[in-house]
XYZ file of C-alpha atoms in Angstrom:
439
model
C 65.533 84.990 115.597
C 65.954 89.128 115.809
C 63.117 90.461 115.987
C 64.007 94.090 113.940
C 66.476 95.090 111.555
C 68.904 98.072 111.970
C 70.145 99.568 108.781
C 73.063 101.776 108.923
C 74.896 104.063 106.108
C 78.009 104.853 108.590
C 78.689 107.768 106.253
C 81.595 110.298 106.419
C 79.982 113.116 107.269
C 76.592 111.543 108.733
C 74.823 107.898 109.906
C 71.600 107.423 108.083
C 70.030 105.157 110.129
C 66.748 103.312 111.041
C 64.835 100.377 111.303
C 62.828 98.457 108.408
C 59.910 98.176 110.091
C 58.751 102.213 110.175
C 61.430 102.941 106.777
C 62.543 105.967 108.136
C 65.733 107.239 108.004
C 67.249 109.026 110.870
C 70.276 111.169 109.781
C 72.787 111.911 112.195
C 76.476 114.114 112.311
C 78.910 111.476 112.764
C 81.507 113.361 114.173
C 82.230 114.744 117.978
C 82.866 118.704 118.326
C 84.260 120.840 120.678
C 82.775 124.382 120.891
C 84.350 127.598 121.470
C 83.039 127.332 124.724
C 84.905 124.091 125.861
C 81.172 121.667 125.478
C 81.660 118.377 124.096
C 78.642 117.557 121.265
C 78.392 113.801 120.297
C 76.690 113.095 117.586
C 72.791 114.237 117.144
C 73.349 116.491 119.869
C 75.276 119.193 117.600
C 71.304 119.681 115.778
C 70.482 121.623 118.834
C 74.055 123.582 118.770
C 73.543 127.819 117.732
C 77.164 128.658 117.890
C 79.450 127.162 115.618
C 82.031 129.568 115.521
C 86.000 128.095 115.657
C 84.083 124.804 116.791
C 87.004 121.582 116.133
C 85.384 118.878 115.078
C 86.339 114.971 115.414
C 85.742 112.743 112.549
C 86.077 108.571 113.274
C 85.510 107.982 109.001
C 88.976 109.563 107.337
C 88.835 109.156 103.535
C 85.538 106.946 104.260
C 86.980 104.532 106.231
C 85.953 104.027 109.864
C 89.646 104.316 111.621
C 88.725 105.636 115.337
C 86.325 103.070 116.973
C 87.206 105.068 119.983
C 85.224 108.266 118.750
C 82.643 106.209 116.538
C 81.731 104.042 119.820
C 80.621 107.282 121.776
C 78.575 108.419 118.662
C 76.997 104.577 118.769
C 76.078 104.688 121.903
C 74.430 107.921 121.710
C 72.440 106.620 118.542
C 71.624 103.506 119.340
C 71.648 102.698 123.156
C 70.981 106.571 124.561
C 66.998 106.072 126.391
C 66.159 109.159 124.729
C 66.836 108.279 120.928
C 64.581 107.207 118.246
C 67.063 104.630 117.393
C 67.347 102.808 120.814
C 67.825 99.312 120.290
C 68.553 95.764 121.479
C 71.463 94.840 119.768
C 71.254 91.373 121.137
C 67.690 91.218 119.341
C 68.690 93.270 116.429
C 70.156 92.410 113.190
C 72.845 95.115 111.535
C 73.122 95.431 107.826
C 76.018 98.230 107.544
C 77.792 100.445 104.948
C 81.527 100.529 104.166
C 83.305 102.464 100.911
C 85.025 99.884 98.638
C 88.094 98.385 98.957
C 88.157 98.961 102.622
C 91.586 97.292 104.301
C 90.584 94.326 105.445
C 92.300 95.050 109.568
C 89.723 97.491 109.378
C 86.884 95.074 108.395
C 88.055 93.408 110.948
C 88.014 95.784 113.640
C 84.311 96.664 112.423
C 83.024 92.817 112.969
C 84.637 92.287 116.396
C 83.221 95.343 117.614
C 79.897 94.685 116.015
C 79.630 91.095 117.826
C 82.024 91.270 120.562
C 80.947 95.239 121.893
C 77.570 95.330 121.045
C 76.747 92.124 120.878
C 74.407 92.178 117.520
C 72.369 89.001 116.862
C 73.117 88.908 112.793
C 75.566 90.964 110.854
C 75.834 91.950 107.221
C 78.195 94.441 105.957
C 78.763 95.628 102.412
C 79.885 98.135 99.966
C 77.305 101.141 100.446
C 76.951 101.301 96.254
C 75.952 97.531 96.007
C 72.780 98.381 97.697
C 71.623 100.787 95.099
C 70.371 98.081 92.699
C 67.445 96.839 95.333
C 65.952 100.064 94.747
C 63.156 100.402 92.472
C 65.393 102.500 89.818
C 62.709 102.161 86.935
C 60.678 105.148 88.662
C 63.896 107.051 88.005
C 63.974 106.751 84.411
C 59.953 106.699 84.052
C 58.360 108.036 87.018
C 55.055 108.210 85.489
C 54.749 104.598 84.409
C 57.844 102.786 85.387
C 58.193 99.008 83.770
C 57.996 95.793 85.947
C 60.960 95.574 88.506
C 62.273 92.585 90.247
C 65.303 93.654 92.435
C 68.239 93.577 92.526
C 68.652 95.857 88.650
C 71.078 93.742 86.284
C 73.322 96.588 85.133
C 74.015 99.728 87.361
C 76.542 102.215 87.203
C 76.618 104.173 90.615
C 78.442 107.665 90.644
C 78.769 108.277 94.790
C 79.969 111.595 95.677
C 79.766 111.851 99.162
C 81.753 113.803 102.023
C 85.358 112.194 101.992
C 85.455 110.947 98.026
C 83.637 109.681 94.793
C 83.462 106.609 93.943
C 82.604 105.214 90.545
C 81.067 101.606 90.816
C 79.737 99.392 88.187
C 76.887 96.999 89.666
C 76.344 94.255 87.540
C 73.737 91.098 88.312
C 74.070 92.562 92.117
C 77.404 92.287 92.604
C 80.164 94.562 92.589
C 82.728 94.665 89.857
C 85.321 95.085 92.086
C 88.456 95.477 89.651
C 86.581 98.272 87.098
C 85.993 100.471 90.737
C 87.832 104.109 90.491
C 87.816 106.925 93.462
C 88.424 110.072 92.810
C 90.111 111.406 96.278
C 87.951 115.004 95.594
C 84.673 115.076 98.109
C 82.635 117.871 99.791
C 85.589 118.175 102.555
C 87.910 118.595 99.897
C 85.487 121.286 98.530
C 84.808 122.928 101.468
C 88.576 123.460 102.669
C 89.589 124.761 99.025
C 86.524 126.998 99.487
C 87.761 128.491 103.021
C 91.189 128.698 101.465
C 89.901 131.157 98.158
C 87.532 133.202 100.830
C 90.534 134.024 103.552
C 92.606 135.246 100.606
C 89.845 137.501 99.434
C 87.734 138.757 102.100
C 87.650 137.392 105.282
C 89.657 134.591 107.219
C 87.669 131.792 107.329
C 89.989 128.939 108.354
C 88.701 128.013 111.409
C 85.493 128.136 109.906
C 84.753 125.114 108.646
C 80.670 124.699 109.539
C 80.177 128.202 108.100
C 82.459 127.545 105.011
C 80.214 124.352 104.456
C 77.231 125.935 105.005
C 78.397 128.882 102.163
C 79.206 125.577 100.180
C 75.693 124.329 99.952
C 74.417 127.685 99.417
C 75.622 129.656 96.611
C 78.197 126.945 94.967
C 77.033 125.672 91.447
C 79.014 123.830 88.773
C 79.042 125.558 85.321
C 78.532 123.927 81.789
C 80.524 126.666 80.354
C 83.236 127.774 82.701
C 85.056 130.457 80.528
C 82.476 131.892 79.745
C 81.367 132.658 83.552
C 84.997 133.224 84.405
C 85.098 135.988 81.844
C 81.620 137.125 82.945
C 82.923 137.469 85.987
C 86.148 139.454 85.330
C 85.485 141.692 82.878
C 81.801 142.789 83.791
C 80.740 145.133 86.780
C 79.703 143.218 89.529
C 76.880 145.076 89.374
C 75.964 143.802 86.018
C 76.032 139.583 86.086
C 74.106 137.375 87.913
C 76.814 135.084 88.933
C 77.968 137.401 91.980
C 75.764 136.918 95.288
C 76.249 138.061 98.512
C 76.128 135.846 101.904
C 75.429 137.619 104.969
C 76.782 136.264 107.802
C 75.574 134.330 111.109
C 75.179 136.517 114.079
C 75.862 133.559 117.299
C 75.349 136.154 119.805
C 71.655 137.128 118.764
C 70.819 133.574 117.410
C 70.638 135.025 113.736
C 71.031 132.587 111.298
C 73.659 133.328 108.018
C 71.713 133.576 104.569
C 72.314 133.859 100.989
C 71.189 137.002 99.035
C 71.153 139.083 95.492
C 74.341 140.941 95.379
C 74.247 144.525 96.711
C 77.054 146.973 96.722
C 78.068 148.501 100.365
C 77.168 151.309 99.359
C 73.596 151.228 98.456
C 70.712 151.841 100.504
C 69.499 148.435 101.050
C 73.036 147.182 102.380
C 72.141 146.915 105.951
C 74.602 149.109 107.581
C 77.995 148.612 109.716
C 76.185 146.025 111.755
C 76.039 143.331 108.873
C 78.754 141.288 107.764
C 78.445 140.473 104.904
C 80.726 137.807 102.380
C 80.959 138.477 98.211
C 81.577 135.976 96.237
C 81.766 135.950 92.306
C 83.748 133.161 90.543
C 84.247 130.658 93.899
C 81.047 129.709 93.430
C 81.544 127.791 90.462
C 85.725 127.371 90.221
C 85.233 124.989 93.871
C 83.175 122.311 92.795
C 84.572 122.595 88.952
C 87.540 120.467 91.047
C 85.031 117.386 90.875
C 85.762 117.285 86.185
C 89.302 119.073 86.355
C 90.783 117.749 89.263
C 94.282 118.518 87.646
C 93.456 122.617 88.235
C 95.389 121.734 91.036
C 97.661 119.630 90.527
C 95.986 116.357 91.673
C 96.802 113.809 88.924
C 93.618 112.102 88.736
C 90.843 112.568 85.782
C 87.681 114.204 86.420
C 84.406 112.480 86.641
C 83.763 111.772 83.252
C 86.753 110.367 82.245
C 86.612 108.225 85.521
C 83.284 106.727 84.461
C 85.113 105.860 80.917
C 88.212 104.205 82.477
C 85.564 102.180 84.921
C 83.967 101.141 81.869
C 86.797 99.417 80.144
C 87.537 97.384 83.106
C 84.211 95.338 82.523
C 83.170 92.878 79.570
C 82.314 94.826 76.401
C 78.921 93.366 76.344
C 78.223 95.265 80.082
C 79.224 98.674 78.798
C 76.141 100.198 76.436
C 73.912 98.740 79.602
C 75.874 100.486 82.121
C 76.140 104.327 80.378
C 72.158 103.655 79.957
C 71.800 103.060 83.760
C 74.203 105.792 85.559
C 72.692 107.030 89.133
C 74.133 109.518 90.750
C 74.278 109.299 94.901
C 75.813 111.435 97.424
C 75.922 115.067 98.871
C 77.760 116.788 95.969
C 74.884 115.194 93.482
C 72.518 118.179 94.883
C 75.088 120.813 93.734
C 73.106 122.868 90.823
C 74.300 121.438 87.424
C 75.896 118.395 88.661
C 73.896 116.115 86.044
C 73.850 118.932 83.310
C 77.471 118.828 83.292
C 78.092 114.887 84.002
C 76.261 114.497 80.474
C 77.569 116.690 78.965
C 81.206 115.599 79.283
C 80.515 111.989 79.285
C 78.405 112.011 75.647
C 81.356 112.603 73.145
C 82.897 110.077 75.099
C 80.543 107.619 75.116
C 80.630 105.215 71.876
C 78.153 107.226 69.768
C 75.877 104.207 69.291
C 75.261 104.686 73.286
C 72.413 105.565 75.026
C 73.760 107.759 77.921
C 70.763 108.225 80.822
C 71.754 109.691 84.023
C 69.144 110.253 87.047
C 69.332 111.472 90.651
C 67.184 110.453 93.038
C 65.335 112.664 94.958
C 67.166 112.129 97.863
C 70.809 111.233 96.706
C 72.330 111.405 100.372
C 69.621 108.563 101.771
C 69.099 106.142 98.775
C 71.628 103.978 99.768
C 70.059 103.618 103.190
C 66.798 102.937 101.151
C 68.727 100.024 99.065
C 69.296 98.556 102.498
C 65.643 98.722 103.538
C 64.795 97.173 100.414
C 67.276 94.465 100.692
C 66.479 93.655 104.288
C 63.199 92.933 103.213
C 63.695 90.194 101.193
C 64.212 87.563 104.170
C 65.687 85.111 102.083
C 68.204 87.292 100.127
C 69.479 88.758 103.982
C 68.959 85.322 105.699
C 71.627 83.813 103.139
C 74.262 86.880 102.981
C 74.097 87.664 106.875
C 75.940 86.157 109.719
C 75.179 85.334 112.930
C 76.915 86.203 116.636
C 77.089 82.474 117.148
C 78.448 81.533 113.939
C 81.357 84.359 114.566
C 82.307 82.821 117.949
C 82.446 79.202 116.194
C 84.269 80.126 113.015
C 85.974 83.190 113.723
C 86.080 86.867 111.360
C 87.977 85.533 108.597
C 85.390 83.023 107.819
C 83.125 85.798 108.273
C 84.370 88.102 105.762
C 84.541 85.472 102.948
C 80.546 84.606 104.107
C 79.885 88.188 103.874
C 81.627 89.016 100.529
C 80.205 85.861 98.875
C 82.990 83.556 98.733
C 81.228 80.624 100.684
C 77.466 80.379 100.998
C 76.896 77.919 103.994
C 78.419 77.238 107.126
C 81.051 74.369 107.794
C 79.723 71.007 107.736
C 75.941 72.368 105.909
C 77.095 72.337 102.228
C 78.249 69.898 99.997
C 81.839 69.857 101.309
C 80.832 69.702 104.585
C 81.970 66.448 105.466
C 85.041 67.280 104.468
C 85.717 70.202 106.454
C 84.205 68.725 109.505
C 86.658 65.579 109.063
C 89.458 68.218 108.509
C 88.411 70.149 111.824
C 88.115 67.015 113.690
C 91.718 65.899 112.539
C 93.101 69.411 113.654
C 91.575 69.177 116.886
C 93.479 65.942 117.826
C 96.559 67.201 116.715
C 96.110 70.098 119.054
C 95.483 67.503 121.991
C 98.454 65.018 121.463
């Protein structure tokens, strides 16, 4: 039997990773980058990287599906086999419960199991939909923190809104199990975000295109998503500068000294406190909000897909009736672009005169949006029955091959051939197929 467990939230933009036994999470970049200076950074090596400027980075999840094993196996073995890493493992003593966005092709799936038991050799395997984990959480502590209600996992009814790197998903959880035809994606994530971003600065001010690390880290700074756009467009526009809070000022990095870039109140070039010729310094007034106002108005530009709140209303007439006041009572919000200022004020906002008016509409964030997936796995993993019966082993892979792996995996057979109660059956019809083979 394995003696640890390896959860692993192969995420877009980073791995959250670690093992069940300490609970904590270990977040890697999952990408590989090529500096200015010709160096090659894999994976938690870019944390001790100072210069990011014109870096090119390599990304093996496109549109949050894993489709370069070639790139993700360096970043792997830097993770989990380097000597030096807090995640160093045996994979051959290690079960892997891993992360994939839904409705992933199933060559990919695929791919992902043979290299799972055929590269690194993992003792037990289970891989899911990241959302689907959500519901082990305790989620009751969201709701009432101070004196949350018994829990006994997985939650019933969950609605999970995942904005992450490379998309957002909307995905209804119901009795643990995915919903899988009332799932909607939104192809607008923080990558989407971040290029519009650079594109609306190089116009401006300065030409940012080849910034992308800088333009993210701008993102994540000063961006915020407005419950009354007009009114902060106009505030914008016809104001002085000089005279709104909305316009803030980020001063640069400086990669030859080692100075870091920061965000700061707005001051005009020509005051006092400016900080002289030596200072770069980037303005910016309505790109704060108009960027991530893309996630509920998608159709700004051009993209014919609703925005969130609609989303979550289409999602909800693709379940039972009886499912729907439960879900828009039980809406968590998970991902990267949930910490953008505002994200739940506006989300509720636009989603309550849609909602039936008879609904209860609660939506929480956790504290940690971008890790409580990973924490749903830990809590899973835990229950050694629950992971015993969804899992599958290295030995049962080379017996009954990946196809009869997937189906064990997503819950379409619960015991392997010849153990359940058509087991004589298929053993009789295995034997038969075996002799035919022979003569």
């Amino acid at each position: 039997m394995p003696s640890t467990t390896l959860v692993v939230d192969n995420g877009s933009y980073t791995i959250k990773a670690g093992f069940t036994t300490d609970k904590t999470c270990i977040t890697t970049p999952n990408c590989i980058a090529r500096t200015r200076d010709k160096r090659v950074l894999i994976g938690q090596q870019l944390e001790n990287c100072r210069d990011f400027g014109s870096a090119v980075f390599r990304r093996p999840v496109e549109k949050g599906y894993l489709v370069n094993w070639e790139a993700e196996k360096e970043i792997w073995d830097r993770t989990f086999l380097d000597s030096e890493s807090k995640l160093k493992c045996d994979p051959r003593n290690t079960t892997l419960l891993l992360t994939e966005a839904p409705n992933a092709p199933s060559t990919l799936q695929t791919n992902c199991d043979q290299m799972v038991f055929e590269e690194y050799e993992f003792s037990a395997y289970y891989r899911c939909v990241g959302p689907t984990l959500i519901p082990w959480n305790n989620i009751n502590t969201l709701y009432s923190p101070e004196n949350p209600p018994p829990f006994s996992p997985p939650a019933e009814v969950v609605m999970v809104i995942d904005s992450g790197f490379s998309h957002t998903h909307i995905t209804p959880i119901i009795n643990g199990q995915l919903w899988n035809t009332a799932v909607r994606r939104i192809d607008i994530g923080g990558k989407f975000l971040t290029n519009y971003l650079k594109e609306m600065v190089s116009t401006r001010t300065w030409n940012m295109m080849e910034e992308t690390y800088l333009i993210n880290q701008v993102k994540e700074s000063v961006c915020y998503i407005s419950t009354n756009f007009n009114e902060d467009l106009e505030k914008c526009h016809s104001m002085k500068k000089s005279a709104n809070d909305i316009v803030v000022d980020f001063v640069l990095p400086d990669y030859n000294s080692g100075k870091a870039g920061y965000r700061r109140p707005h001051v005009p070039k020509k005051h006092p406190a400016f900080g002289g010729n030596d200072e770069q310094v980037m303005e910016l007034s309505d790109e704060r909000f108009s960027v991530p106002e893309l996630l509920f108005t998608p159709q700004d530009i051009g993209l014919a897909q609703a925005g969130i709140a609609e989303t979550v209303m289409q999602s909800l007439e693709g379940v039972p009736e009886r499912y729907r006041s439960l879900l828009l009572a039980n809406i968590v919000v998970i991902g990267g672009n949930a910490n953008i200022a505002g994200f739940l004020e506006r989300l509720e906002m636009e989603l309550r005169p849609l909602a039936p008016a008879e609904s209860v509409v609660r939506i929480v964030k956790p504290d940690n949006p971008v890790t409580y997936t990973w924490q749903g796995g830990v809590a899973l993993a835990g229950d050694k029955a629950e992971i015993k019966r969804r899992q599958v082993t290295r030995a049962d892979y080379m017996e009954y091959g990946s196809l009869w792996c997937a189906k064990k995996m997503a819950g379409e057979i619960s015991s392997v051939p010849g153990t359940g109660p058509t087991g004589a059956v298929e053993k009789e019809n295995r034997s038969h197929k075996k002799k035919r083979m022979e003569d």
